[in-house]
């Protein structure tokens, strides 16, 4: 079975979040199961320089405003998974974020930049672009790839199976309706409702209507998005898809996230011998300029600094961390107001709060290893990967009970501790008070070293590798 994945990001070449991690790891896991898997990505600078052995497949164009488009084929550096790269200099050779210009706003031709991604996938599906390889399944990720199922459905000669994965429904790919003139889609009359969302064009809606199967990145999120509270106006449509909608939990790439082998760490360690983790904590504390207090519970955030992630709730709960003698390290970037508030907190408590605004992969690994607790108090969370990374690093996740967080973290209560199932801490109400209460509970357990070690080791031994999820995706492909 030949499967083509398409997305805007792929780790480690272009990444703004967990989408990139998934798009690198899932195709490799499917390939390991014997599926003939390829990936299609736009030729952003990081991709053109990072994909190895690029060779020209075909030259196309002009289209979507680009005079020249060259489809190239190479391989991902680590896994060797074949990758098609759309080399369209006019559309993609832009430094920085894949979505935003230097002014921090969406590029004004994003509809063309990402329509081309879907359009190329549809033409690979029809066999027109590569005589040597034609996918049976086209698997599109998030709104950037959302027009692929629409272009495929529009071609009556194609019976390609299409799967669309929702990584985050909040980003619906909205554009002025008249932009459809640029996209070569038939959206007059009855077709219009399949793309139109309250007077705008939505790439996300196009995918949800046209894909043969839709899935979300966790079972709980698949249920939540059918409710108005989490549905962003698309919940009715998702309810109508009935059993075409499912939830498949993301996995972890343990080649990248493994404290036994992680080259970013001061000392490697595993569940049998956590002394390396203590060394990582001491090193992190001195790197941050914190007092080196081995017994101070060290809380961490590795996240986009946005309201989705509940980052404002942590600011409100900061007094609870400090009152417990705790420390907080934050790495992330996002909304200006939240960034400013974190900067102010770090200035006020330099010995116990350290904030790094920006993106730093190696530093995120050192934090994951050196911290005691990872805070993920999201308002909504389709899956969340950092809590899974934390588990493997012996860092207990403290999360809000939503989406994939609810599916992966088992709250430490007297009962679950007794039963030996607890692997972290969970709170329910989206407010700082509820978070602060759970922080205090985490500190109490932390002081009971023996109980803490048991929970830590249990989390480290849990297996969230991609193998199980790849089985589920394969079954989904076979069902269509
Ligand atoms: P989302 O995709 O919603 O941002 P996930 O938990 O699925 O959330 O994935 C976030 C990914 O981005 C993880 O791999 C995490 O380690 C990484 N990450 C987030 N912020 C940073 C940062 N500032 N520096 C380095 N890595 C980061
Ligand atoms: C999105 C979601 C996150 C998920 C990631 C990968 O960015 O916000 O919860 O883990 O996609 O699927």
PDB file of C-alpha atoms in Angstrom, residues 75-195:
ATOM      1  CA  UNK A  75      15.077  11.518   1.777  1.00  0.00           C
ATOM      2  CA  UNK A  76      14.731  12.573   5.387  1.00  0.00           C
ATOM      3  CA  UNK A  77      18.183  12.702   6.994  1.00  0.00           C
ATOM      4  CA  UNK A  78      17.569  10.265   9.883  1.00  0.00           C
ATOM      5  CA  UNK A  79      14.800   7.859   8.949  1.00  0.00           C
ATOM      6  CA  UNK A  80      15.500   7.841   5.207  1.00  0.00           C
ATOM      7  CA  UNK A  81      11.762   8.237   4.468  1.00  0.00           C
ATOM      8  CA  UNK A  82      11.349   9.535   0.879  1.00  0.00           C
ATOM      9  CA  UNK A  83      10.179  13.157   0.712  1.00  0.00           C
ATOM     10  CA  UNK A  84       8.752  15.079  -2.210  1.00  0.00           C
ATOM     11  CA  UNK A  85       9.633  18.747  -1.981  1.00  0.00           C
ATOM     12  CA  UNK A  86       7.700  21.420  -3.864  1.00  0.00           C
ATOM     13  CA  UNK A  87      10.389  23.846  -4.941  1.00  0.00           C
ATOM     14  CA  UNK A  88       8.522  27.037  -5.776  1.00  0.00           C
ATOM     15  CA  UNK A  89      10.956  29.855  -4.926  1.00  0.00           C
ATOM     16  CA  UNK A  90       8.388  32.613  -5.317  1.00  0.00           C
ATOM     17  CA  UNK A  91       6.056  31.019  -2.758  1.00  0.00           C
ATOM     18  CA  UNK A  92       8.304  29.274  -0.274  1.00  0.00           C
ATOM     19  CA  UNK A  93      11.846  30.644  -0.204  1.00  0.00           C
ATOM     20  CA  UNK A  94      11.185  32.885   2.747  1.00  0.00           C
ATOM     21  CA  UNK A  95      13.111  32.732   6.014  1.00  0.00           C
ATOM     22  CA  UNK A  96      11.557  32.521   9.462  1.00  0.00           C
ATOM     23  CA  UNK A  97       8.159  31.081  10.306  1.00  0.00           C
ATOM     24  CA  UNK A  98       6.514  28.969   7.612  1.00  0.00           C
ATOM     25  CA  UNK A  99       3.302  30.934   8.066  1.00  0.00           C
ATOM     26  CA  UNK A 100       4.181  34.477   9.101  1.00  0.00           C
ATOM     27  CA  UNK A 101       6.108  37.338   7.567  1.00  0.00           C
ATOM     28  CA  UNK A 102       8.672  39.427   9.458  1.00  0.00           C
ATOM     29  CA  UNK A 103       5.832  41.671  10.671  1.00  0.00           C
ATOM     30  CA  UNK A 104       4.341  38.705  12.545  1.00  0.00           C
ATOM     31  CA  UNK A 105       1.267  38.566  10.302  1.00  0.00           C
ATOM     32  CA  UNK A 106       0.180  35.769   7.965  1.00  0.00           C
ATOM     33  CA  UNK A 107       1.730  36.016   4.502  1.00  0.00           C
ATOM     34  CA  UNK A 108      -1.007  37.463   2.307  1.00  0.00           C
ATOM     35  CA  UNK A 109      -0.645  34.666  -0.249  1.00  0.00           C
ATOM     36  CA  UNK A 110      -0.951  31.813   2.269  1.00  0.00           C
ATOM     37  CA  UNK A 111      -4.060  30.552   0.465  1.00  0.00           C
ATOM     38  CA  UNK A 112      -1.978  30.015  -2.674  1.00  0.00           C
ATOM     39  CA  UNK A 113       1.062  28.706  -0.800  1.00  0.00           C
ATOM     40  CA  UNK A 114      -0.923  25.950   0.877  1.00  0.00           C
ATOM     41  CA  UNK A 115      -3.439  25.298  -1.909  1.00  0.00           C
ATOM     42  CA  UNK A 116      -0.448  24.328  -4.030  1.00  0.00           C
ATOM     43  CA  UNK A 117       0.458  21.691  -1.429  1.00  0.00           C
ATOM     44  CA  UNK A 118      -2.962  20.064  -1.771  1.00  0.00           C
ATOM     45  CA  UNK A 119      -2.998  20.473  -5.549  1.00  0.00           C
ATOM     46  CA  UNK A 120       0.339  18.695  -5.976  1.00  0.00           C
ATOM     47  CA  UNK A 121      -0.907  15.845  -3.760  1.00  0.00           C
ATOM     48  CA  UNK A 122      -3.989  15.467  -5.973  1.00  0.00           C
ATOM     49  CA  UNK A 123      -1.848  15.381  -9.102  1.00  0.00           C
ATOM     50  CA  UNK A 124       0.488  12.806  -7.572  1.00  0.00           C
ATOM     51  CA  UNK A 125      -2.673  10.802  -6.839  1.00  0.00           C
ATOM     52  CA  UNK A 126      -3.721  10.995 -10.489  1.00  0.00           C
ATOM     53  CA  UNK A 127      -0.315   9.714 -11.571  1.00  0.00           C
ATOM     54  CA  UNK A 128       0.423  12.793 -13.690  1.00  0.00           C
ATOM     55  CA  UNK A 129       3.513  13.972 -11.815  1.00  0.00           C
ATOM     56  CA  UNK A 130       5.502  10.839 -11.083  1.00  0.00           C
ATOM     57  CA  UNK A 131       5.143   7.885 -13.416  1.00  0.00           C
ATOM     58  CA  UNK A 132       7.003   5.704 -10.923  1.00  0.00           C
ATOM     59  CA  UNK A 133       4.912   6.251  -7.836  1.00  0.00           C
ATOM     60  CA  UNK A 134       1.226   6.866  -7.312  1.00  0.00           C
ATOM     61  CA  UNK A 135      -0.352   6.814  -3.816  1.00  0.00           C
ATOM     62  CA  UNK A 136      -3.329   4.615  -2.888  1.00  0.00           C
ATOM     63  CA  UNK A 137      -3.892   6.745   0.203  1.00  0.00           C
ATOM     64  CA  UNK A 138      -3.411  10.499   0.580  1.00  0.00           C
ATOM     65  CA  UNK A 139      -3.121  11.473   4.242  1.00  0.00           C
ATOM     66  CA  UNK A 140      -3.343  15.232   4.841  1.00  0.00           C
ATOM     67  CA  UNK A 141      -2.446  16.940   8.134  1.00  0.00           C
ATOM     68  CA  UNK A 142      -4.108  20.113   9.416  1.00  0.00           C
ATOM     69  CA  UNK A 143      -5.613  22.941   7.386  1.00  0.00           C
ATOM     70  CA  UNK A 144      -2.483  23.659   5.352  1.00  0.00           C
ATOM     71  CA  UNK A 145      -3.018  20.341   3.603  1.00  0.00           C
ATOM     72  CA  UNK A 146      -6.803  20.629   3.734  1.00  0.00           C
ATOM     73  CA  UNK A 147      -7.490  21.194   0.044  1.00  0.00           C
ATOM     74  CA  UNK A 148      -5.962  17.860  -0.991  1.00  0.00           C
ATOM     75  CA  UNK A 149      -9.143  15.873  -0.233  1.00  0.00           C
ATOM     76  CA  UNK A 150     -11.201  18.547  -2.056  1.00  0.00           C
ATOM     77  CA  UNK A 151      -9.063  18.508  -5.213  1.00  0.00           C
ATOM     78  CA  UNK A 152      -9.137  14.704  -5.188  1.00  0.00           C
ATOM     79  CA  UNK A 153     -12.907  14.545  -4.679  1.00  0.00           C
ATOM     80  CA  UNK A 154     -13.328  17.019  -7.524  1.00  0.00           C
ATOM     81  CA  UNK A 155     -11.698  14.626 -10.000  1.00  0.00           C
ATOM     82  CA  UNK A 156     -14.270  11.923 -10.790  1.00  0.00           C
ATOM     83  CA  UNK A 157     -11.599   9.704 -12.323  1.00  0.00           C
ATOM     84  CA  UNK A 158      -9.845   9.302  -8.962  1.00  0.00           C
ATOM     85  CA  UNK A 159     -10.797   6.863  -6.238  1.00  0.00           C
ATOM     86  CA  UNK A 160      -7.829   7.619  -4.001  1.00  0.00           C
ATOM     87  CA  UNK A 161      -8.550   7.005  -0.321  1.00  0.00           C
ATOM     88  CA  UNK A 162      -8.200  10.245   1.632  1.00  0.00           C
ATOM     89  CA  UNK A 163      -7.551  10.660   5.349  1.00  0.00           C
ATOM     90  CA  UNK A 164      -7.438  13.990   7.113  1.00  0.00           C
ATOM     91  CA  UNK A 165      -5.927  14.379  10.575  1.00  0.00           C
ATOM     92  CA  UNK A 166      -7.005  17.269  12.787  1.00  0.00           C
ATOM     93  CA  UNK A 167      -4.062  18.404  14.892  1.00  0.00           C
ATOM     94  CA  UNK A 168      -5.700  21.628  15.974  1.00  0.00           C
ATOM     95  CA  UNK A 169      -9.228  22.645  14.988  1.00  0.00           C
ATOM     96  CA  UNK A 170      -8.674  26.186  16.263  1.00  0.00           C
ATOM     97  CA  UNK A 171      -6.726  26.980  13.098  1.00  0.00           C
ATOM     98  CA  UNK A 172      -9.379  26.708  10.423  1.00  0.00           C
ATOM     99  CA  UNK A 173      -7.466  28.117   7.451  1.00  0.00           C
ATOM    100  CA  UNK A 174      -9.808  31.054   6.836  1.00  0.00           C
ATOM    101  CA  UNK A 175      -9.524  33.394   3.837  1.00  0.00           C
ATOM    102  CA  UNK A 176     -11.788  35.873   2.065  1.00  0.00           C
ATOM    103  CA  UNK A 177     -14.295  33.920  -0.018  1.00  0.00           C
ATOM    104  CA  UNK A 178     -13.282  35.544  -3.298  1.00  0.00           C
ATOM    105  CA  UNK A 179      -9.796  34.048  -2.934  1.00  0.00           C
ATOM    106  CA  UNK A 180     -11.276  30.821  -4.276  1.00  0.00           C
ATOM    107  CA  UNK A 181     -10.782  32.313  -7.732  1.00  0.00           C
ATOM    108  CA  UNK A 182      -7.064  31.710  -7.215  1.00  0.00           C
ATOM    109  CA  UNK A 183      -7.437  28.075  -6.307  1.00  0.00           C
ATOM    110  CA  UNK A 184      -8.937  26.278  -9.291  1.00  0.00           C
ATOM    111  CA  UNK A 185     -11.748  24.820  -7.228  1.00  0.00           C
ATOM    112  CA  UNK A 186     -15.310  24.453  -8.451  1.00  0.00           C
ATOM    113  CA  UNK A 187     -17.196  26.113  -5.697  1.00  0.00           C
ATOM    114  CA  UNK A 188     -20.286  27.439  -7.296  1.00  0.00           C
ATOM    115  CA  UNK A 189     -23.842  26.444  -6.353  1.00  0.00           C
ATOM    116  CA  UNK A 190     -24.203  23.337  -4.212  1.00  0.00           C
ATOM    117  CA  UNK A 191     -20.446  22.898  -3.826  1.00  0.00           C
ATOM    118  CA  UNK A 192     -20.128  26.221  -2.111  1.00  0.00           C
ATOM    119  CA  UNK A 193     -21.339  25.018   1.265  1.00  0.00           C
ATOM    120  CA  UNK A 194     -18.516  22.477   1.285  1.00  0.00           C
ATOM    121  CA  UNK A 195     -15.866  25.206   1.462  1.00  0.00           C
TER     122      UNK A 195
END
